[in-house]
Tab-separated table of C-alpha atoms in Angstrom:
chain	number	residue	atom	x	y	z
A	19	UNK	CA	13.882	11.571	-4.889
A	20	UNK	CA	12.280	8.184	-3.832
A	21	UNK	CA	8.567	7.555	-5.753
A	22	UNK	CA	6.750	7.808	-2.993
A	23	UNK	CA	3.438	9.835	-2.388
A	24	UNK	CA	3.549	12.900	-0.261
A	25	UNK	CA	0.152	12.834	1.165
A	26	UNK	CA	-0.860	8.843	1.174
A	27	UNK	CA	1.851	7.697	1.121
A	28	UNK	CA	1.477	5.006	-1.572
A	29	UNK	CA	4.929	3.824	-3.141
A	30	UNK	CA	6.114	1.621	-5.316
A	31	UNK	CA	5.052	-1.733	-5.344
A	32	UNK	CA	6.612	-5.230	-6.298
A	33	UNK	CA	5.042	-8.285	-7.949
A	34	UNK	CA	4.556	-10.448	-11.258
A	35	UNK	CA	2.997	-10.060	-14.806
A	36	UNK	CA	1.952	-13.075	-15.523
A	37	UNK	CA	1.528	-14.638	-18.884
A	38	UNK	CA	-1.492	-17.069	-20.727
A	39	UNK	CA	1.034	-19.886	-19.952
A	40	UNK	CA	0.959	-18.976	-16.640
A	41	UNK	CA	4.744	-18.039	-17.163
A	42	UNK	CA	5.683	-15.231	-14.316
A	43	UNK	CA	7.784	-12.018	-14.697
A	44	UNK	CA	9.341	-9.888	-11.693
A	45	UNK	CA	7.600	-5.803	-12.264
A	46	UNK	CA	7.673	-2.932	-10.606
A	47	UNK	CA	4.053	-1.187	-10.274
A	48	UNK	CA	4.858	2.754	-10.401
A	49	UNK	CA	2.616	5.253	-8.431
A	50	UNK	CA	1.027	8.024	-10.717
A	51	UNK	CA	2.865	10.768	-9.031
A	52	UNK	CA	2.302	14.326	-10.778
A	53	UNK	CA	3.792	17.725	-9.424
A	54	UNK	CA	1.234	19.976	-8.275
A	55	UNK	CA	0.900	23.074	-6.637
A	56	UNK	CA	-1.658	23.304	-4.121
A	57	UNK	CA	-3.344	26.412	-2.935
A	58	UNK	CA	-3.383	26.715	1.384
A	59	UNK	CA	-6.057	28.808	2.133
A	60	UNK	CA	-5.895	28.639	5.713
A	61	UNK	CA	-1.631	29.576	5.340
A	62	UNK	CA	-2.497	31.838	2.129
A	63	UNK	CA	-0.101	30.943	0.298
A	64	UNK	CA	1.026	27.892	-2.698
A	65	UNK	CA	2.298	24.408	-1.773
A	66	UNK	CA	4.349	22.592	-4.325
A	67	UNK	CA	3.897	18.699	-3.689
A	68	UNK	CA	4.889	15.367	-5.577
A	69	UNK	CA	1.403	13.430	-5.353
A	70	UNK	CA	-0.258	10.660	-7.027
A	71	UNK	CA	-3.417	11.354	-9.151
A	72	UNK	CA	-5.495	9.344	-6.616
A	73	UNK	CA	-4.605	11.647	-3.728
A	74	UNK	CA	-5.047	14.683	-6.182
A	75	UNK	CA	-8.995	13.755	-6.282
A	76	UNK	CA	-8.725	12.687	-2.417
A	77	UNK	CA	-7.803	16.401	-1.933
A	78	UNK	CA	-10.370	17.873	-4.059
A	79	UNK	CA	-13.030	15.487	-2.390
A	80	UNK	CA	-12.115	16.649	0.625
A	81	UNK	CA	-12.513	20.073	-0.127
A	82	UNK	CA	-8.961	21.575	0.101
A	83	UNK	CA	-5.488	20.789	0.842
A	84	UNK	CA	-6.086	22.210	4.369
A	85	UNK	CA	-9.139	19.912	4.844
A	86	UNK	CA	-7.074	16.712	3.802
A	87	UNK	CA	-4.253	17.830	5.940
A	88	UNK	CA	-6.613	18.134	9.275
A	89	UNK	CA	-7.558	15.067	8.037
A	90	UNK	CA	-4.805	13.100	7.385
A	91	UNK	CA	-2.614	10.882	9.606
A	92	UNK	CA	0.674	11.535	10.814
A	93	UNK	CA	2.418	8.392	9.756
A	94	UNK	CA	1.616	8.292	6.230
A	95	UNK	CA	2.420	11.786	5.348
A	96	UNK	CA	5.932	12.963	4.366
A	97	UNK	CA	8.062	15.557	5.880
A	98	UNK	CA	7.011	18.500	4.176
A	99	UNK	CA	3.706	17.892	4.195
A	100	UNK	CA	3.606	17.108	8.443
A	101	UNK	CA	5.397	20.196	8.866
A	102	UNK	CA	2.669	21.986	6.728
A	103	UNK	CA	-0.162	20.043	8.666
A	104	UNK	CA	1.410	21.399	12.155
A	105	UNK	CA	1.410	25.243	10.571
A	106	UNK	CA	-2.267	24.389	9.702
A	107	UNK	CA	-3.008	23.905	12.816
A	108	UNK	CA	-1.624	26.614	14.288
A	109	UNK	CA	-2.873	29.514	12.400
A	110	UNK	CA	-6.473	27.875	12.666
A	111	UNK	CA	-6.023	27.684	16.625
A	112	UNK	CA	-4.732	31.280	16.431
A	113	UNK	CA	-7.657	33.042	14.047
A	114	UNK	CA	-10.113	30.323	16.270
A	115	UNK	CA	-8.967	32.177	19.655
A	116	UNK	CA	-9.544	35.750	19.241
A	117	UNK	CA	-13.436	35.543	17.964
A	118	UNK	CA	-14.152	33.673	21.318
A	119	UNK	CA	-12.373	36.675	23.033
């Protein structure tokens, strides 16, 4: 399972620590992935995603998992989480139809 960010994106990243003497050592920055289950309200049912802490709040400030999915582009989610974003979409278009009937 690569340590990468389901919803952002954001992955590991490479670069230096570098010492008083100005001495430099090769690190590896980790994202702050946790695994959550998120609540679809729009799909009624749970979601169980591998996300970082930042996107946790991003999710919460955006006032739902469905929100952020709407939201969110294509390119920087993961597989899972497009194919949740495209039966988002769906079952909004389909409860959005009917009450204009």
């Amino acid at each position: 399972m690569s340590r990468r960010c389901e919803l952002t994106g954001k992955a590991v990243q490479v670069g230096h620590l570098v010492s008083h003497s100005n001495r430099k050592t090769k690190c590896r920055f980790l994202p702050n992935l946790c695994n959550v289950t998120l609540q679809s309200d729009a799909l009624n049912r749970r979601v169980r995603l591998r996300v970082t802490a930042h996107a946790l709040r991003s999710v919460e400030h955006r006032g739902g998992l469905d929100a952020f999915l709407i939201k969110a582009r294509e390119i920087e989610l993961s597989q899972t989480a497009r194919l949740l974003k495209r039966d988002i979409e769906k079952k909004i278009a389909e409860t959005a139809t009917p009450a204009a009937a």
